[in-house]
Amino acid sequence: MKKRILSLLVDNTSGVLSRVSGLFSRRGYNIDSLTVGVTADPRYSRMTVVATGDDLVLEQITKQLAKLVDVIDIKVLQPKESVNRELIMVKVKANAMERQSIMSVASIFRAKIVDVGPESLIIELTGAQSKLDAFLKLLEGHEILELARTGITGLSRGMDDVRYL
């Protein structure tokens, strides 16, 4: 099984997200991660879709997405030719005794402490999926109360395949 990261430039209209996700559900494909946001031009949004499958399934997904009227452009974000990031926010149970050790781990990863309560900390960390997974592994000795992940988003490097509209 391979993972493919697709960057879709789509019309910023109602129903686009439903049509894209519906394409996956109708064919029984899973979306591992999905992020969407408006671009510099408010007429368009950028969707980053992460899917897993064999070569045939991933190629079929790409071809089917290209057929959707709302999809303007599709780029396969290759790891060495793109920059991909994910954001996590982690609420960790932390009394006064545990707080310093958790903050030390956060500091190593250049994470931000965005909230401190009497019994918890909220930590924000952005980076590659492997960095976030390594951070969470180091927090295993502490009780994670809540965890939110944005999913992967990314752009291709350089100017070679920029789509001007």
Short mmCIF file of C-alpha atoms in Angstrom, two decimals:
data_model
loop_
_atom_site.label_atom_id
_atom_site.label_comp_id
_atom_site.label_asym_id
_atom_site.label_seq_id
_atom_site.Cartn_x
_atom_site.Cartn_y
_atom_site.Cartn_z
CA MET A 1 0.00 0.00 0.00
CA LYS A 2 1.28 3.40 -1.00
CA LYS A 3 0.29 6.83 0.22
CA ARG A 4 -0.42 9.60 -2.29
CA ILE A 5 -0.81 13.28 -1.46
CA LEU A 6 -2.95 15.16 -3.98
CA SER A 7 -3.18 18.94 -4.13
CA LEU A 8 -6.40 19.98 -5.83
CA LEU A 9 -7.24 23.48 -6.99
CA VAL A 10 -11.04 23.64 -6.98
CA ASP A 11 -13.80 26.18 -7.48
CA ASN A 12 -14.74 27.79 -4.17
CA THR A 13 -18.44 26.96 -4.43
CA SER A 14 -20.88 25.09 -2.24
CA GLY A 15 -20.98 21.34 -2.71
CA VAL A 16 -17.40 20.88 -3.95
CA LEU A 17 -16.27 19.13 -0.77
CA SER A 18 -19.33 16.87 -0.95
CA ARG A 19 -18.65 15.94 -4.57
CA VAL A 20 -14.97 15.16 -3.90
CA SER A 21 -15.66 13.10 -0.78
CA GLY A 22 -18.61 11.44 -2.50
CA LEU A 23 -16.31 10.23 -5.28
CA PHE A 24 -14.25 8.39 -2.65
CA SER A 25 -17.22 6.92 -0.77
CA ARG A 26 -19.03 5.71 -3.91
CA ARG A 27 -15.99 3.70 -4.93
CA GLY A 28 -15.18 2.45 -1.43
CA TYR A 29 -11.90 4.37 -1.16
CA ASN A 30 -10.77 5.86 2.12
CA ILE A 31 -9.55 9.41 2.64
CA ASP A 32 -6.69 9.33 5.15
CA SER A 33 -6.55 13.10 5.48
CA LEU A 34 -8.37 16.07 3.96
CA THR A 35 -7.66 19.77 4.38
CA VAL A 36 -9.38 22.62 2.55
CA GLY A 37 -8.89 26.37 2.52
CA VAL A 38 -9.46 29.35 0.29
CA THR A 39 -6.50 30.50 -1.84
CA ALA A 40 -5.19 34.04 -2.47
CA ASP A 41 -7.93 34.25 -5.10
CA PRO A 42 -11.28 33.82 -3.27
CA ARG A 43 -12.82 32.13 -6.32
CA TYR A 44 -10.70 29.02 -5.63
CA SER A 45 -9.87 26.71 -2.76
CA ARG A 46 -6.96 24.33 -2.31
CA MET A 47 -7.74 20.80 -1.13
CA THR A 48 -5.03 18.46 0.05
CA VAL A 49 -6.23 14.87 -0.03
CA VAL A 50 -4.18 11.96 1.29
CA ALA A 51 -5.22 8.48 0.15
CA THR A 52 -3.69 5.03 0.51
CA GLY A 53 -3.91 2.16 -1.95
CA ASP A 54 -2.06 0.21 -4.58
CA ASP A 55 -0.86 1.88 -7.77
CA LEU A 56 -4.03 1.01 -9.69
CA VAL A 57 -6.37 2.41 -7.02
CA LEU A 58 -4.34 5.61 -6.61
CA GLU A 59 -4.21 6.17 -10.35
CA GLN A 60 -7.98 5.58 -10.59
CA ILE A 61 -8.60 8.13 -7.81
CA THR A 62 -6.51 10.74 -9.62
CA LYS A 63 -8.28 10.13 -12.95
CA GLN A 64 -11.75 10.26 -11.39
CA LEU A 65 -10.95 13.52 -9.55
CA ALA A 66 -9.77 15.06 -12.84
CA LYS A 67 -13.22 14.38 -14.34
CA LEU A 68 -15.01 16.50 -11.73
CA VAL A 69 -16.10 19.85 -13.19
CA ASP A 70 -15.09 21.76 -10.04
CA VAL A 71 -11.51 20.46 -10.10
CA ILE A 72 -9.30 22.96 -11.95
CA ASP A 73 -5.90 21.35 -11.36
CA ILE A 74 -4.41 18.27 -9.68
CA LYS A 75 -0.84 17.86 -8.52
CA VAL A 76 0.62 14.74 -6.98
CA LEU A 77 2.89 16.04 -4.23
CA GLN A 78 6.01 13.87 -4.34
CA PRO A 79 7.92 13.91 -1.01
CA LYS A 80 11.18 15.29 -2.42
CA GLU A 81 9.45 17.83 -4.65
CA SER A 82 7.03 19.34 -2.14
CA VAL A 83 6.72 20.77 1.34
CA ASN A 84 4.11 19.04 3.50
CA ARG A 85 3.08 19.96 7.03
CA GLU A 86 0.55 19.02 9.64
CA LEU A 87 -0.57 20.78 12.81
CA ILE A 88 -1.46 19.07 16.06
CA MET A 89 -2.80 20.42 19.31
CA VAL A 90 -2.38 18.19 22.36
CA LYS A 91 -3.95 18.73 25.76
CA VAL A 92 -1.81 16.94 28.33
CA LYS A 93 -2.64 16.37 31.98
CA ALA A 94 0.10 18.18 33.88
CA ASN A 95 0.26 19.02 37.54
CA ALA A 96 3.01 21.29 38.86
CA MET A 97 5.43 18.35 39.18
CA GLU A 98 4.96 17.12 35.58
CA ARG A 99 4.78 20.50 33.87
CA GLN A 100 8.52 21.11 33.52
CA SER A 101 9.28 17.73 31.92
CA ILE A 102 6.47 18.18 29.40
CA MET A 103 7.65 21.70 28.58
CA SER A 104 11.18 20.35 28.04
CA VAL A 105 9.93 17.83 25.48
CA ALA A 106 7.91 20.57 23.78
CA SER A 107 10.98 22.80 23.67
CA ILE A 108 13.07 20.10 21.96
CA PHE A 109 10.49 19.94 19.15
CA ARG A 110 10.05 23.73 19.03
CA ALA A 111 6.41 23.33 20.00
CA LYS A 112 4.42 26.18 21.52
CA ILE A 113 2.59 26.04 24.82
CA VAL A 114 -0.65 27.84 23.89
CA ASP A 115 -2.59 27.32 27.12
CA VAL A 116 -1.68 26.54 30.72
CA GLY A 117 -4.27 25.49 33.26
CA PRO A 118 -3.95 24.26 36.84
CA GLU A 119 -4.02 20.63 35.69
CA SER A 120 -3.23 20.71 31.96
CA LEU A 121 -1.20 22.19 29.12
CA ILE A 122 -2.17 22.64 25.49
CA ILE A 123 0.75 22.24 23.10
CA GLU A 124 0.76 23.26 19.42
CA LEU A 125 3.24 21.67 17.03
CA THR A 126 3.64 21.97 13.26
CA GLY A 127 5.84 19.81 11.08
CA ALA A 128 6.18 16.67 9.03
CA GLN A 129 4.04 13.73 10.09
CA SER A 130 7.11 11.83 11.31
CA LYS A 131 8.07 14.74 13.62
CA LEU A 132 4.58 14.87 15.11
CA ASP A 133 4.52 11.10 15.62
CA ALA A 134 7.93 11.24 17.35
CA PHE A 135 6.66 14.01 19.65
CA LEU A 136 3.58 11.99 20.59
CA LYS A 137 5.78 8.94 21.27
CA LEU A 138 7.78 10.97 23.81
CA LEU A 139 4.55 12.03 25.51
CA GLU A 140 3.48 8.40 26.07
CA GLY A 141 4.42 8.58 29.77
CA HIS A 142 1.92 11.41 30.24
CA GLU A 143 -1.85 11.33 30.02
CA ILE A 144 -3.10 12.87 26.78
CA LEU A 145 -6.54 14.31 27.51
CA GLU A 146 -7.38 15.50 23.99
CA LEU A 147 -5.66 15.48 20.61
CA ALA A 148 -6.57 17.30 17.39
CA ARG A 149 -4.72 16.87 14.07
CA THR A 150 -5.35 19.01 11.01
CA GLY A 151 -4.20 16.51 8.44
CA ILE A 152 -1.49 17.08 5.87
CA THR A 153 -1.37 20.17 3.69
CA GLY A 154 1.32 20.98 1.19
CA LEU A 155 2.62 22.75 -1.89
CA SER A 156 5.05 21.74 -4.60
CA ARG A 157 8.50 23.32 -4.50
CA GLY A 158 9.65 25.92 -7.01
CA MET A 159 7.92 27.59 -9.94
CA ASP A 160 7.83 24.75 -12.48
CA ASP A 161 4.23 23.64 -12.07
CA VAL A 162 2.50 26.75 -10.74
CA ARG A 163 -0.95 27.14 -12.26
CA TYR A 164 -1.82 30.76 -13.07
CA LEU A 165 -5.51 31.56 -13.50
#
